[in-house]
Short mmCIF file of C-alpha atoms in Angstrom, two decimals:
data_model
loop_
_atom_site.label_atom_id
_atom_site.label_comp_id
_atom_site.label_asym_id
_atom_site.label_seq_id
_atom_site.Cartn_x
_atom_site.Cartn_y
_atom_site.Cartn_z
CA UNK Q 1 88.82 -3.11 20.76
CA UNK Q 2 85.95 -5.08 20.97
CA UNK Q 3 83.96 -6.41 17.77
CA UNK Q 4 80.58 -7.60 17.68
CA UNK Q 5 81.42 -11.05 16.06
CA UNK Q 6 77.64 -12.59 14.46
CA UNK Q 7 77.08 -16.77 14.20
CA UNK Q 8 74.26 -18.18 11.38
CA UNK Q 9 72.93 -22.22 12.02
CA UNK Q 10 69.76 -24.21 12.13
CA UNK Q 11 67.55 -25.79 14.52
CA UNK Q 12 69.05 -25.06 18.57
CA UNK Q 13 72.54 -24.53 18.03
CA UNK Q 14 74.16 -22.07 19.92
CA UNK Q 15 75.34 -20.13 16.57
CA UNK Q 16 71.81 -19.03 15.59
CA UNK Q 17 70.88 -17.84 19.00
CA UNK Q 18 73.03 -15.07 20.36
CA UNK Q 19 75.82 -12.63 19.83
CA UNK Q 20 79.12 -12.97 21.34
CA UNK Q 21 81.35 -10.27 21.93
CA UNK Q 22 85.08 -11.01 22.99
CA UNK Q 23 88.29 -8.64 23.52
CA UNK Q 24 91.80 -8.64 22.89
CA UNK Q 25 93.57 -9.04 19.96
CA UNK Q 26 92.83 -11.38 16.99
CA UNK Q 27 95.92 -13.28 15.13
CA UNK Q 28 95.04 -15.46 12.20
CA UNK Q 29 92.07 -16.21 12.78
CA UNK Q 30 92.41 -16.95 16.61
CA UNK Q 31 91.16 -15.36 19.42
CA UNK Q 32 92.16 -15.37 23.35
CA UNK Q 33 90.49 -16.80 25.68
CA UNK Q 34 91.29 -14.08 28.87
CA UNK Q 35 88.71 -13.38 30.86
CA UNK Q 36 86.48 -10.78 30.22
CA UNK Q 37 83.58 -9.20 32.33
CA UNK Q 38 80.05 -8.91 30.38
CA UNK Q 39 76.32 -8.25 31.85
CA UNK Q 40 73.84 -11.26 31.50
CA UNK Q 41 70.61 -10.71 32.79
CA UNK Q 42 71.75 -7.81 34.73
CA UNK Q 43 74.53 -9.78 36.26
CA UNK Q 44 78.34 -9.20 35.79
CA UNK Q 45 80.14 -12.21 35.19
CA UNK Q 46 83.97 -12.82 34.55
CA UNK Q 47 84.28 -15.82 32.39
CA UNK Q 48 85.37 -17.48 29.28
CA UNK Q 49 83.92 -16.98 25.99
CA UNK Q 50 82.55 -20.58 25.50
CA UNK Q 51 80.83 -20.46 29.17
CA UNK Q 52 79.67 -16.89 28.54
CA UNK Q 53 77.87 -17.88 25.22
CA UNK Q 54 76.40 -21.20 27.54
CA UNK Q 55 75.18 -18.60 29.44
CA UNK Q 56 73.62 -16.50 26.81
CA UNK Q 57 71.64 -19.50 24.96
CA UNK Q 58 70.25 -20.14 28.64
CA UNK Q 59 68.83 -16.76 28.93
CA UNK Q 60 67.25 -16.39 25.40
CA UNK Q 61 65.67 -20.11 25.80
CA UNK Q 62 63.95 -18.34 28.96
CA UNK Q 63 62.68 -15.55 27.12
CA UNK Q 64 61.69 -17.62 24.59
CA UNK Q 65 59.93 -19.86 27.48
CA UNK Q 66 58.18 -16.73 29.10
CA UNK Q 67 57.08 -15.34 25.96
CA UNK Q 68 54.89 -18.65 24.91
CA UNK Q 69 53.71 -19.34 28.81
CA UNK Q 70 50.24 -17.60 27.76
CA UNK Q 71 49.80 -19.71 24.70
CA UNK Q 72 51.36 -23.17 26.13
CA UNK Q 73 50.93 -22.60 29.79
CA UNK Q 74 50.26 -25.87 31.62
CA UNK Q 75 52.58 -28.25 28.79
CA UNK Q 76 55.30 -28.55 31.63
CA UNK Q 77 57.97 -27.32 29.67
CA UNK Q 78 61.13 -26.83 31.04
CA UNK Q 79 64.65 -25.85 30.65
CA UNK Q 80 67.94 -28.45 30.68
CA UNK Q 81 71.32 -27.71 31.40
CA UNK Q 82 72.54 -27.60 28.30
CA UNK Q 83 69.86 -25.12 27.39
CA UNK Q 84 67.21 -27.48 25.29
CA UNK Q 85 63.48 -26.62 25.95
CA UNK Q 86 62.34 -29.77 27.44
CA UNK Q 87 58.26 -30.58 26.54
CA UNK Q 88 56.53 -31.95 28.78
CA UNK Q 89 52.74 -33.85 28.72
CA UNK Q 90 50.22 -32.23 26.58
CA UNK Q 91 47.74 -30.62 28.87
CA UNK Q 92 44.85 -28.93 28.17
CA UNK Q 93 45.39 -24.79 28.25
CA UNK Q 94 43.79 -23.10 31.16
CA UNK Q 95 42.58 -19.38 30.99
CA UNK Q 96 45.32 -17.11 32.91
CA UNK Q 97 42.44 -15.13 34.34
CA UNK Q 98 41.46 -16.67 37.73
CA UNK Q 99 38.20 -18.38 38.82
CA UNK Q 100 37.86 -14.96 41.09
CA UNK Q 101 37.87 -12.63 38.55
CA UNK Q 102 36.28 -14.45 36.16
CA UNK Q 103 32.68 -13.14 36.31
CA UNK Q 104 30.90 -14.67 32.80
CA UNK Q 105 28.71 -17.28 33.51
CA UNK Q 106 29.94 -20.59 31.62
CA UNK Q 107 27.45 -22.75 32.77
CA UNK Q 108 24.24 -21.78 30.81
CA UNK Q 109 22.43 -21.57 33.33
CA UNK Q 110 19.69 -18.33 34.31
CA UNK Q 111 16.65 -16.54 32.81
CA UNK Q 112 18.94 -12.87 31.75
CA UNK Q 113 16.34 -11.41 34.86
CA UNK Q 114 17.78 -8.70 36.99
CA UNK Q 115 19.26 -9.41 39.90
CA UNK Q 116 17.88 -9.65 43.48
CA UNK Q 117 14.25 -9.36 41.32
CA UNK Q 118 14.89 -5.70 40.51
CA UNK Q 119 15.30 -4.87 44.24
CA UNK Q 120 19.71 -4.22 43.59
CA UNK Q 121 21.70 -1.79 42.27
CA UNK Q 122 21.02 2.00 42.28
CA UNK Q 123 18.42 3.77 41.05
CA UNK Q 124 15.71 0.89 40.72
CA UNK Q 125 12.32 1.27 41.44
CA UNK Q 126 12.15 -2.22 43.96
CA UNK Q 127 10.83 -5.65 43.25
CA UNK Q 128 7.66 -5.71 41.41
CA UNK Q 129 4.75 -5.57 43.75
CA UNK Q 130 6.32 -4.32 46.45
CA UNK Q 131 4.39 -1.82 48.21
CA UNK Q 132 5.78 0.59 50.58
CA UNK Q 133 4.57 2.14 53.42
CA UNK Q 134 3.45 5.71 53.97
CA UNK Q 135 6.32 7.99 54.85
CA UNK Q 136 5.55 9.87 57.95
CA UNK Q 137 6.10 13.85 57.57
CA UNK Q 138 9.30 15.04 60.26
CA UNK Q 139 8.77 18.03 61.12
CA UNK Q 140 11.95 19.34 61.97
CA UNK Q 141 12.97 18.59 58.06
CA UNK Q 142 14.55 21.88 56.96
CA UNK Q 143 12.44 21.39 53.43
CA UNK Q 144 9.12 20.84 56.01
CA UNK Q 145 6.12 23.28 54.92
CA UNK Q 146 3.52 23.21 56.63
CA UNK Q 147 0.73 24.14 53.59
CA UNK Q 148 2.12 21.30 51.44
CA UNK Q 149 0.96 18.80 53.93
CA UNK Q 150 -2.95 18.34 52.81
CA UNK Q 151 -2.37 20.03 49.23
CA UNK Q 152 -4.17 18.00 46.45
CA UNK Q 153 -2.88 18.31 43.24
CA UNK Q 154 -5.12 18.28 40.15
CA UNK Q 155 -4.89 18.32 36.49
CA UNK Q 156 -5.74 21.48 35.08
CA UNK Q 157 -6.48 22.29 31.02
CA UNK Q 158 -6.20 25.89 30.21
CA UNK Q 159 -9.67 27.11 28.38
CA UNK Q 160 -9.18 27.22 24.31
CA UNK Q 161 -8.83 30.98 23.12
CA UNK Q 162 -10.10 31.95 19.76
CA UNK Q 163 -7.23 31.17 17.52
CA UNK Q 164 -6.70 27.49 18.66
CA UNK Q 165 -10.65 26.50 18.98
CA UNK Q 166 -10.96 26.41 15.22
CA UNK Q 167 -7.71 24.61 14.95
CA UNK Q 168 -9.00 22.12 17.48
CA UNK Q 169 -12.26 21.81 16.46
CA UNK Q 170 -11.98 21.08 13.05
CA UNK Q 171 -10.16 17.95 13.16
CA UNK Q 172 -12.95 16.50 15.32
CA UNK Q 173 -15.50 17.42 13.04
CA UNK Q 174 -14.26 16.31 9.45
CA UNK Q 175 -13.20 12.74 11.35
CA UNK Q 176 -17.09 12.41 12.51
CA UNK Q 177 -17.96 12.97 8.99
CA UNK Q 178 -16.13 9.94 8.76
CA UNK Q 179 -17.26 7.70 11.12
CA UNK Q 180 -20.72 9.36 12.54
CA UNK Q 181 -20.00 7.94 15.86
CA UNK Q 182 -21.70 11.16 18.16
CA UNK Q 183 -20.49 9.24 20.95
CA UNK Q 184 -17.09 9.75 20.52
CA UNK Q 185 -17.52 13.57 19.31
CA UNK Q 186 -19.04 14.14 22.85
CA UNK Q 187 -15.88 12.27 25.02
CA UNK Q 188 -13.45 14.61 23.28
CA UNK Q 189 -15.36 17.70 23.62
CA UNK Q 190 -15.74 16.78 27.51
CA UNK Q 191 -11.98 16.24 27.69
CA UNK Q 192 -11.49 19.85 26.42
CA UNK Q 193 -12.13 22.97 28.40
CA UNK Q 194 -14.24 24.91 25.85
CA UNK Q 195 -14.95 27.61 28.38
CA UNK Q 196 -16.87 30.95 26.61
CA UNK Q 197 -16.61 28.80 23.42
CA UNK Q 198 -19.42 26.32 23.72
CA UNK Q 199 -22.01 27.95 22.02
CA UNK Q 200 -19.07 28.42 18.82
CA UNK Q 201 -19.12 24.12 18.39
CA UNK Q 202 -22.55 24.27 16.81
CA UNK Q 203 -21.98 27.13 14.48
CA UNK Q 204 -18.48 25.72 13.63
CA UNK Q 205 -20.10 22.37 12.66
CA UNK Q 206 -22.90 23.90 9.97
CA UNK Q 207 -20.34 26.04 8.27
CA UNK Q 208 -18.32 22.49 7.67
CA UNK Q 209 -21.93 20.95 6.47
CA UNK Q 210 -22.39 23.58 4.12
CA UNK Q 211 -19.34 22.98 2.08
CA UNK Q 212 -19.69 19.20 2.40
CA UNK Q 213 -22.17 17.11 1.20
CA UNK Q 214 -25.67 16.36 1.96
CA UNK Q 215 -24.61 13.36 3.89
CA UNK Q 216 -22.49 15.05 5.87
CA UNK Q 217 -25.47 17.55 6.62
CA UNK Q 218 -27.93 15.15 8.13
CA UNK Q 219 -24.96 13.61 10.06
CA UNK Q 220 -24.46 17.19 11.61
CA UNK Q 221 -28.23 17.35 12.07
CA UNK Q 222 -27.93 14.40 14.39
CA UNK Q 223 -24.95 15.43 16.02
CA UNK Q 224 -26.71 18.85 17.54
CA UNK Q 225 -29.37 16.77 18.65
CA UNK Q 226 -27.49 14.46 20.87
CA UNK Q 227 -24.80 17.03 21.99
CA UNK Q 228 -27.89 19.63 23.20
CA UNK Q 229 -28.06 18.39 26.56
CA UNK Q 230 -25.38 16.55 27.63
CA UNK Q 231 -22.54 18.96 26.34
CA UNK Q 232 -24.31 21.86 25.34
CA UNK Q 233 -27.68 23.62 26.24
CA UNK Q 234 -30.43 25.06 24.59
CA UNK Q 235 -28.99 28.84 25.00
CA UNK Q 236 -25.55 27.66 23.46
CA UNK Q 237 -28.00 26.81 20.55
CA UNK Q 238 -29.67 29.12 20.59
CA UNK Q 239 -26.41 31.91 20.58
CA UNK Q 240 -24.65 29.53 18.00
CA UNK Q 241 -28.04 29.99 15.43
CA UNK Q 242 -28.27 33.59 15.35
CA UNK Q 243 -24.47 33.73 15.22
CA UNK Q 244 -25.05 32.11 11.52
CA UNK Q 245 -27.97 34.34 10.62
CA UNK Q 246 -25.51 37.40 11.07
CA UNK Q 247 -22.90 35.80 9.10
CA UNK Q 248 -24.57 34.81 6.49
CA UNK Q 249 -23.96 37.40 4.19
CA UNK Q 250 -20.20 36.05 4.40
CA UNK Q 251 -21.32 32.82 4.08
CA UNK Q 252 -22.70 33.20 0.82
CA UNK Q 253 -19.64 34.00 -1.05
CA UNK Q 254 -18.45 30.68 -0.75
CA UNK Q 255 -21.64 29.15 -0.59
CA UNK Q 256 -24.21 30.61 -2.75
CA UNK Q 257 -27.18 28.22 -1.41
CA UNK Q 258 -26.18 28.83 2.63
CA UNK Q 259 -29.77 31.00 3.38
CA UNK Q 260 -31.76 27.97 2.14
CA UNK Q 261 -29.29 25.49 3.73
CA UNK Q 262 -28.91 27.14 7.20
CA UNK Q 263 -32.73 27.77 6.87
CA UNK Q 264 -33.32 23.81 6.56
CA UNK Q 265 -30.88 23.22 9.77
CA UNK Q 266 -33.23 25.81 11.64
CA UNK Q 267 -36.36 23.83 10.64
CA UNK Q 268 -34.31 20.79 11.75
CA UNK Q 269 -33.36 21.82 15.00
CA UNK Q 270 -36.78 22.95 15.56
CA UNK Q 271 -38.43 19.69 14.42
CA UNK Q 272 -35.46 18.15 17.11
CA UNK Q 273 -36.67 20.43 19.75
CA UNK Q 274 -32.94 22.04 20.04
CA UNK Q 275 -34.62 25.31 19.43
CA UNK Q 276 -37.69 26.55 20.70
CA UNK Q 277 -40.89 26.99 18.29
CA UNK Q 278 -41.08 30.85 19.74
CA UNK Q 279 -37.28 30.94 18.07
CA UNK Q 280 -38.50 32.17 14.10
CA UNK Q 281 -40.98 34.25 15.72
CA UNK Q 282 -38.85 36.32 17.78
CA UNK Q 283 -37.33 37.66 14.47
CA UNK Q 284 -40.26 39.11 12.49
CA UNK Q 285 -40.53 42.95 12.26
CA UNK Q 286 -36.17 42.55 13.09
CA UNK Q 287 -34.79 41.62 10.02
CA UNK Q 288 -33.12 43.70 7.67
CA UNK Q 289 -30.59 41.33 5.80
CA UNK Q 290 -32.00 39.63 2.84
CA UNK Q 291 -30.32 36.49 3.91
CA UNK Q 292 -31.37 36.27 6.75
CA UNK Q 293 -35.12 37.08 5.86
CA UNK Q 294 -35.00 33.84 3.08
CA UNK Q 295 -33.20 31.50 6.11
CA UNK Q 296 -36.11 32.36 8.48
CA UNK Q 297 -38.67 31.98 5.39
CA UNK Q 298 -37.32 28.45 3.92
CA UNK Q 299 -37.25 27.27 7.76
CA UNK Q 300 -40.60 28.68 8.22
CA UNK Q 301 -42.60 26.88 5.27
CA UNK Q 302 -40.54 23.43 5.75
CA UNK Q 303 -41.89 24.03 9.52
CA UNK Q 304 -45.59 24.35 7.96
CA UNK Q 305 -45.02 21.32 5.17
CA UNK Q 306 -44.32 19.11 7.96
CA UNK Q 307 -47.80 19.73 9.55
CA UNK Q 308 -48.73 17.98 6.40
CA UNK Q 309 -46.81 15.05 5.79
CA UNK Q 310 -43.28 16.29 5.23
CA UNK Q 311 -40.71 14.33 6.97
CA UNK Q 312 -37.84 16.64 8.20
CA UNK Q 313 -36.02 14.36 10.52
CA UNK Q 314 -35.00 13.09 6.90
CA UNK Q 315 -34.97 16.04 4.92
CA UNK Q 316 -31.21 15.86 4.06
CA UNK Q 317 -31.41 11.76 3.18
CA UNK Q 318 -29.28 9.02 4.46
CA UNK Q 319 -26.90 9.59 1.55
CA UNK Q 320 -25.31 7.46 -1.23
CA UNK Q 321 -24.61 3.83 -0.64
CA UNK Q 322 -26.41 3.50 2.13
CA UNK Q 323 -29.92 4.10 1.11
CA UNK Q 324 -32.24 1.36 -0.58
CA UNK Q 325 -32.44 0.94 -4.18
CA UNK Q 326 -35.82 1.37 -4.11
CA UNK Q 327 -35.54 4.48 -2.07
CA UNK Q 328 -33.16 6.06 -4.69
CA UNK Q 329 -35.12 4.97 -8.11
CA UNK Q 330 -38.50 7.01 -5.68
CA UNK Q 331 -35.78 10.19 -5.41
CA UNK Q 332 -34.72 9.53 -9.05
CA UNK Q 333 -38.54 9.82 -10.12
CA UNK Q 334 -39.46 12.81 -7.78
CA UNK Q 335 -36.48 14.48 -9.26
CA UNK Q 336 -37.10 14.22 -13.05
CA UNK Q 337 -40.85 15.56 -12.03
CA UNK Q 338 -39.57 18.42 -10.71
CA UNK Q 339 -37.73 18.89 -13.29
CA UNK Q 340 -40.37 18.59 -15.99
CA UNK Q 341 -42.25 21.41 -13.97
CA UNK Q 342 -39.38 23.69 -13.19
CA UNK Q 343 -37.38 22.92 -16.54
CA UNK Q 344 -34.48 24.03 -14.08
CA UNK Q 345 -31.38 22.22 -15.25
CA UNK Q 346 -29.20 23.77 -12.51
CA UNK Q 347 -31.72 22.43 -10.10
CA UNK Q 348 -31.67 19.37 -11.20
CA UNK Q 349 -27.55 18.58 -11.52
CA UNK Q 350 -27.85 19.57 -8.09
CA UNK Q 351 -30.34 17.23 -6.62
CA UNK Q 352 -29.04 14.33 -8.61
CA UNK Q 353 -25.15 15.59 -6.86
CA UNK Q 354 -26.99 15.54 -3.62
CA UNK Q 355 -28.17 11.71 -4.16
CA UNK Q 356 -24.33 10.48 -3.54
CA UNK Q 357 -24.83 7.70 -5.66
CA UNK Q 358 -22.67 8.00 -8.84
CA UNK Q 359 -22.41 4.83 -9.49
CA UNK Q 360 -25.98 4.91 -10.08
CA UNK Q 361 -26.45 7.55 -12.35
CA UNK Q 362 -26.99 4.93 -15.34
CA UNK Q 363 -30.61 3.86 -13.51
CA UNK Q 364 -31.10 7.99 -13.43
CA UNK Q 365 -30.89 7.45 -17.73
CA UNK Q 366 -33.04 4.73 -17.91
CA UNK Q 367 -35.54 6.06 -15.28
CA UNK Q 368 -35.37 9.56 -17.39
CA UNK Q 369 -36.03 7.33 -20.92
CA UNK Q 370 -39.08 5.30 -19.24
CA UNK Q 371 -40.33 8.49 -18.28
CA UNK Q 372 -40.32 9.68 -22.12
CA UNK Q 373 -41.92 6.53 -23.25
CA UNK Q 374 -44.58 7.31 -20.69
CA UNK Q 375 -45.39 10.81 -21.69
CA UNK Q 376 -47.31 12.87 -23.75
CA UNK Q 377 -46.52 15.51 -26.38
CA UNK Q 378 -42.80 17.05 -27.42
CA UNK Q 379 -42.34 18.92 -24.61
CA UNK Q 380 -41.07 16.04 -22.44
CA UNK Q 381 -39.02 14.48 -24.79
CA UNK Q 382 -37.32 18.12 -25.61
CA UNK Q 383 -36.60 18.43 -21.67
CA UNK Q 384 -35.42 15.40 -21.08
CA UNK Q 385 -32.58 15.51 -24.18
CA UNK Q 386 -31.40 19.23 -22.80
CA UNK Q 387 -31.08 17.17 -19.66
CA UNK Q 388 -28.91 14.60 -20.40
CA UNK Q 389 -26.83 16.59 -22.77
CA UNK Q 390 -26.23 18.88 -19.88
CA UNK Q 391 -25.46 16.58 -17.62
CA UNK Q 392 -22.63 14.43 -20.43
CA UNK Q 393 -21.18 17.89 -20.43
CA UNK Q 394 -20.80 18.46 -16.72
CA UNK Q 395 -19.38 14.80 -16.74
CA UNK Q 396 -21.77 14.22 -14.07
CA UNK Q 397 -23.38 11.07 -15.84
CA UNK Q 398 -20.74 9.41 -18.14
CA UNK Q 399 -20.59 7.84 -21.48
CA UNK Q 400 -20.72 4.53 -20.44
CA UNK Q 401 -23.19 4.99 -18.14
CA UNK Q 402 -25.25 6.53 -20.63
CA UNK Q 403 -24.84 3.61 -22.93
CA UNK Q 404 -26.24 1.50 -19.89
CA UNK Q 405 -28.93 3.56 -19.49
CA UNK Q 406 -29.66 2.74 -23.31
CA UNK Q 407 -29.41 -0.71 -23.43
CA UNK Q 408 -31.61 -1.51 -20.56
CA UNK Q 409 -34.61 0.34 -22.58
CA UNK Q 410 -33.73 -1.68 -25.54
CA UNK Q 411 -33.88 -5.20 -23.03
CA UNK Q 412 -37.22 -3.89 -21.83
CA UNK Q 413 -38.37 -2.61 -24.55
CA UNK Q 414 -40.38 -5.69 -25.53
CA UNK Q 415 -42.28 -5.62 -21.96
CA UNK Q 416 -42.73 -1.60 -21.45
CA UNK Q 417 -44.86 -1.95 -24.96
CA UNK Q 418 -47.91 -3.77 -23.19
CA UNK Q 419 -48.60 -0.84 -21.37
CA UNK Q 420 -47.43 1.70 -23.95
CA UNK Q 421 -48.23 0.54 -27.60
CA UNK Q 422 -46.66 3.49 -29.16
CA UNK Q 423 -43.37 2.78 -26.75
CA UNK Q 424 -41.19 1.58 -29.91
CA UNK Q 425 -42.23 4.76 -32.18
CA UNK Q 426 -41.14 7.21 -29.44
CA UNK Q 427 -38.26 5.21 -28.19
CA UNK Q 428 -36.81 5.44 -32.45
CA UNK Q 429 -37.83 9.55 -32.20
CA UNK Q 430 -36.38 9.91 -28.82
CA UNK Q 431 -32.71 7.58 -30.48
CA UNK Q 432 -32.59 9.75 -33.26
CA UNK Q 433 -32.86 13.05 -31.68
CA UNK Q 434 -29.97 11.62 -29.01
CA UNK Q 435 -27.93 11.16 -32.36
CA UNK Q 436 -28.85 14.65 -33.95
CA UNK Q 437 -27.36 16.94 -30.44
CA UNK Q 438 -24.66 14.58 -29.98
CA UNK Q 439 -24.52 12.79 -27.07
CA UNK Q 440 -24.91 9.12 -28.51
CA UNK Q 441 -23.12 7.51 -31.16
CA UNK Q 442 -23.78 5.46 -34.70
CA UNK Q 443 -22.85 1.94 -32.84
CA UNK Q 444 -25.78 2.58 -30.08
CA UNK Q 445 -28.30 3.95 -32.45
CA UNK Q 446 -28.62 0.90 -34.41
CA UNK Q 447 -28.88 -1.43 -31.49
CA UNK Q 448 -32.50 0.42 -31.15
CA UNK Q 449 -34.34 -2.17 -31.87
CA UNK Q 450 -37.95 -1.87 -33.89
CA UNK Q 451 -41.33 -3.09 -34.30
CA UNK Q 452 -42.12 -5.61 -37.00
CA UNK Q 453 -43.88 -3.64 -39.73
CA UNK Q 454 -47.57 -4.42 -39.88
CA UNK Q 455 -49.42 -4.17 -43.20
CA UNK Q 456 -51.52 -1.29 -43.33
CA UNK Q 457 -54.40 -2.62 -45.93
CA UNK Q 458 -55.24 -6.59 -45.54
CA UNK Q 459 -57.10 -8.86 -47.99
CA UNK Q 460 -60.33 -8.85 -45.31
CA UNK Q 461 -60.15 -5.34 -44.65
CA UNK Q 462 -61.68 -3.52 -47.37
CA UNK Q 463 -59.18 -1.10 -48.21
CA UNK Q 464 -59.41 0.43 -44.76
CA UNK Q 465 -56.31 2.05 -43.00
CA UNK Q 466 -55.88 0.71 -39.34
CA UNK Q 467 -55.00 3.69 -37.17
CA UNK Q 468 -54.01 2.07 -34.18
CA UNK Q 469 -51.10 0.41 -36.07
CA UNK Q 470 -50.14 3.88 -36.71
#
C-alpha cells in the first residue's frame, strides 16, 4: 500500500517543502527504490523517489514564484536547478495594469472642466455660448401639425376665487404694515390676477387697520391713495366703501369703535379725492343701520372741521417713534385737556394707546403734574389722580415711569415756582394725595422737596400777617 510519509526542516530544504509518497514494502526502516508512476504538474512521470521529490521542490518554488510576481514583479528572480529562488537586482515595482488601461491622470495636470468644453458625452446641453440655428419645420414629419406652427405660448394665472383671495391678500397687507413701501404692495397685486376681486383689496385692508394700530391706519390711508389709479379705480372704491358700511354691524363685535373709525377713513378718502364729495350725500334719506348713520356722521363733521383748520391728511398721526418730541409733548397736552373737559378716563387710555410711544409715557406724568401746578381749584387735581391711578392699574404707565415722572417735577420744581408762587404748596397737596389712593410710595414722598418756611410776623412789620407768603 502506499503511505503518505511527512518530512519537518528549516530554511529551503527539501524536507519542509513537499510530501513524498512511495510504494512497496518497508523492511526496517528501508524502503525500495522501484519505480513508481506519480502526477507532477499534471504530468505522469516514472522515476525514483529522490528525483521525484527534485521534482516536487521545483514545482512548489514556482508556485511560490507566481504567487509573489504581483508584489516583487520586476526583481528578476529566478529559479536554479537545484530548485533555489535566485534574486535578482532590486528594481523598482511597476503597476501590473498597463499604460492603456490606465486612465487616472498622474501628472497633475488640468482644471477638473468637462471635457470637449461641455460639447461631449450624452445628454449635454453644448459648449457655453453656442448658439444654434433655427430648425426648419419638415413637413412630411409624421408628428408635423400644421396649427402648432405660429402658436405663441403665454403664461397664464388663473383669477383668485373667494376662499384663496383672503389667504393671499393678507400676507401682503400685514408685511406693508411692516415696511410701508406702497410701491411694492402695487408690483404684487399687478402680478396677481384679482379678476371680480379688485374692489375686495380696499375693504380687506381697513378691516386689518381697524384691529391694528393707529399707525398702521394712516399707513392704509396712504396706501388707497396711491393704489386708486394705477391698480384700482374710483368705482372699485367706491364698491369696496359701501361694502364696509353694510358690514359694519359685524364689524363692531370685534371692534366696538369701527363706525367712528371707518367714518374717519371715509373723510380720508374724501379729503384724498379717492371718493367723490357727492359720495356721503348719496346716502341721506337711505340709511337705516345705526352704524352706518354714525360712520356717515363722524365722516361728515371731520369733512366740515377741515374747512376750518383741521388737518385730515394727518388725522391718524405718524405714530410712535417716529414723530418729534415736540410733536408728542403738543398731543400729550391736547390730550390731558380733553380730558379735563370730558373727565372720560376710557377716552383718554385710549388716545394716550393711540400715541405709540410707551416709552414715553413718563413725560405724559410729568406733563399731567405741570398741568396741576398750573391750575386752579380741586377739581383738576381730583381728575388728574383718578387718571393716573387708572392708568398704574391698566399697567399702561408703569411704576418706574411714574417715579420719573415725579422726580423731574421735583428737579424743576425750583424754576416752575417763578411763574407759579404757590407751585410748592400744591405740588406737597398733590404728593400727599398720590400717597393716600396708593399709587406712590413712602421713599418718593419724601424726596418732595419744600419751600423754606418764611416768618409770618417780622420785627418791621407791625404785627401784620403777609398773605402772599400764605
Amino acid at each position: 500500500p502506499i503511505r503518505k510519509k511527512k518530512h519537518g526542516g528549516t530554511g529551503s530544504h527539501a524536507n519542509d517543502l513537499s510530501d513524498s509518497f512511495v510504494s512497496g514494502d518497508e523492511d526496517n526502516g528501508r524502503v525500495s527504490n522501484k519505480n513508481i508512476k506519480n502526477e507532477i504538474n499534471g504530468n505522469w512521470l516514472s522515476t525514483s523517489s529522490s528525483n521525484l521529490q527534485e521534482a516536487r521542490l521545483k514545482a512548489k518554488a514556482k508556485r511560490r514564484l507566481r504567487k509573489n510576481s504581483s508584489r516583487d514583479s520586476g526583481r528578476g528572480d529566478s529559479l536554479s536547478d537545484t530548485g533555489d529562488i535566485i534574486r535578482g537586482a532590486n528594481t523598482a515595482p511597476t503597476s501590473p495594469k498597463t499604460k492603456l488601461l490606465d486612465r487616472k491622470s498622474r501628472l497633475g495636470k488640468g482644471r477638473g472642466l468637462p471635457k470637449k468644453g461641455g460639447a461631449g458625452g450624452k445628454g449635454v446641453w453644448g459648449r457655453s455660448g453656442e448658439v444654434y440655428e433655427q430648425e426648419e419645420v419638415d413637413e412630411k414629419d409624421p408628428n408635423y401639425d400644421e396649427a402648432q406652427v405660429n402658436c405663441v405660448y403665454e403664461t397664464v394665472v388663473p383669477p383668485l376665487d373667494e376662499r384663496d383671495f383672503e389667504k393671499t391678500l393678507t400676507p401682503i397687507v400685514q408685511e406693508y404694515f411692516e415696511h410701508g413701501d406702497t410701491n411694492e404692495v402695487a408690483e404684487l397685486l399687478a402680478d396677481l390676477n384679482l379678476g371680480p376681486m379688485h374692489s375686495e383689496v380696499p375693504s380687506l385692508a381697513v378691516v386689518l387697520a381697524l384691529e391694528s394700530r393707529a399707525s398702521h391706519r394712516e399707513l392704509t390711508s396712504r396706501l388707497l391713495a396711491d393704489l386708486c389709479g394705477s391698480v384700482l379705480t374710483h368705482s372699485d372704491m367706491e364698491r369696496s366703501f359701501d361694502k364696509l358700511l353694510q358690514e359694519l354691524p359685524d364689524l363692531v363685535l370685534d371692534t366696538p369703535r369701527a363706525p367712528q373709525l371707518v367714518g374717519r377713513f371715509i373723510a380720508r378718502a374724501v379729503h384724498d379725492k379717492i371718493l367723490s364729495k357727492s359720495y356721503i350725500e348719496g346716502y341721506k334719506g337711505k340709511v337705516d343701520c345705526e352704524y352706518t348713520r354714525e360712520a356717515l356722521d363722524r365722516a361728515a363733521v371731520l369733512l366740515k372741521m377741515s374747512k376750518g383748520g383741521l388737518r385730515i391728511d394727518n388725522q391718524w398721526g405718524s405714530g410712535g417713534g417716529q414723530s418729534p418730541v415736540v410733536q408728542l409733548i403738543q398731543e400729550m397736552n391736547l390730550l390731558l385737556k380733553e380730558f379735563i373737559l370730558s373727565g372720560d378716563l376710557i377716552e383718554a387710555e385710549r388716545c394716550l394707546r393711540d400715541l405709540e410711544v410707551p416709552h414715553f409715557h413718563h413725560e405724559f406724568v410729568y406733563e399731567a403734574i405741570i398741568m396741576v401746578l398750573e391750575s386752579k381749584g380741586e377739581k383738576t387735581l381730583d381728575l388728574v389722580l383718578n387718571l393716573l391711578k387708572s392708568l398704574c392699574e391698566s399697567t399702561i404707565i408703569t411704576v418706574d415711569q411714574l417715579r420719573r415722572g415725579y422726580e423731574r417735577v421735583y428737579m424743576d420744581i425750583a424754576e416752575i415756582n417763578i411763574d407759579v408762587p404757590r407751585a410748592y404748596f400744591i405740588l406737597e397737596q398733590f404728593v400727599d394725595k398720590s400717597l393716600s389712593i396708593g399709587i406712590i410710595d413712602v421713599w418718593l414722598r419724601d424726596l418732595c422737596p419744600s419751600r423754606g418756611r418764611k416768618r409770618f410776623v417780622s420785627e418791621g412789620d407791625g404785627g401784620v400777617i403777609k398773605l402772599e407768603s400764605c
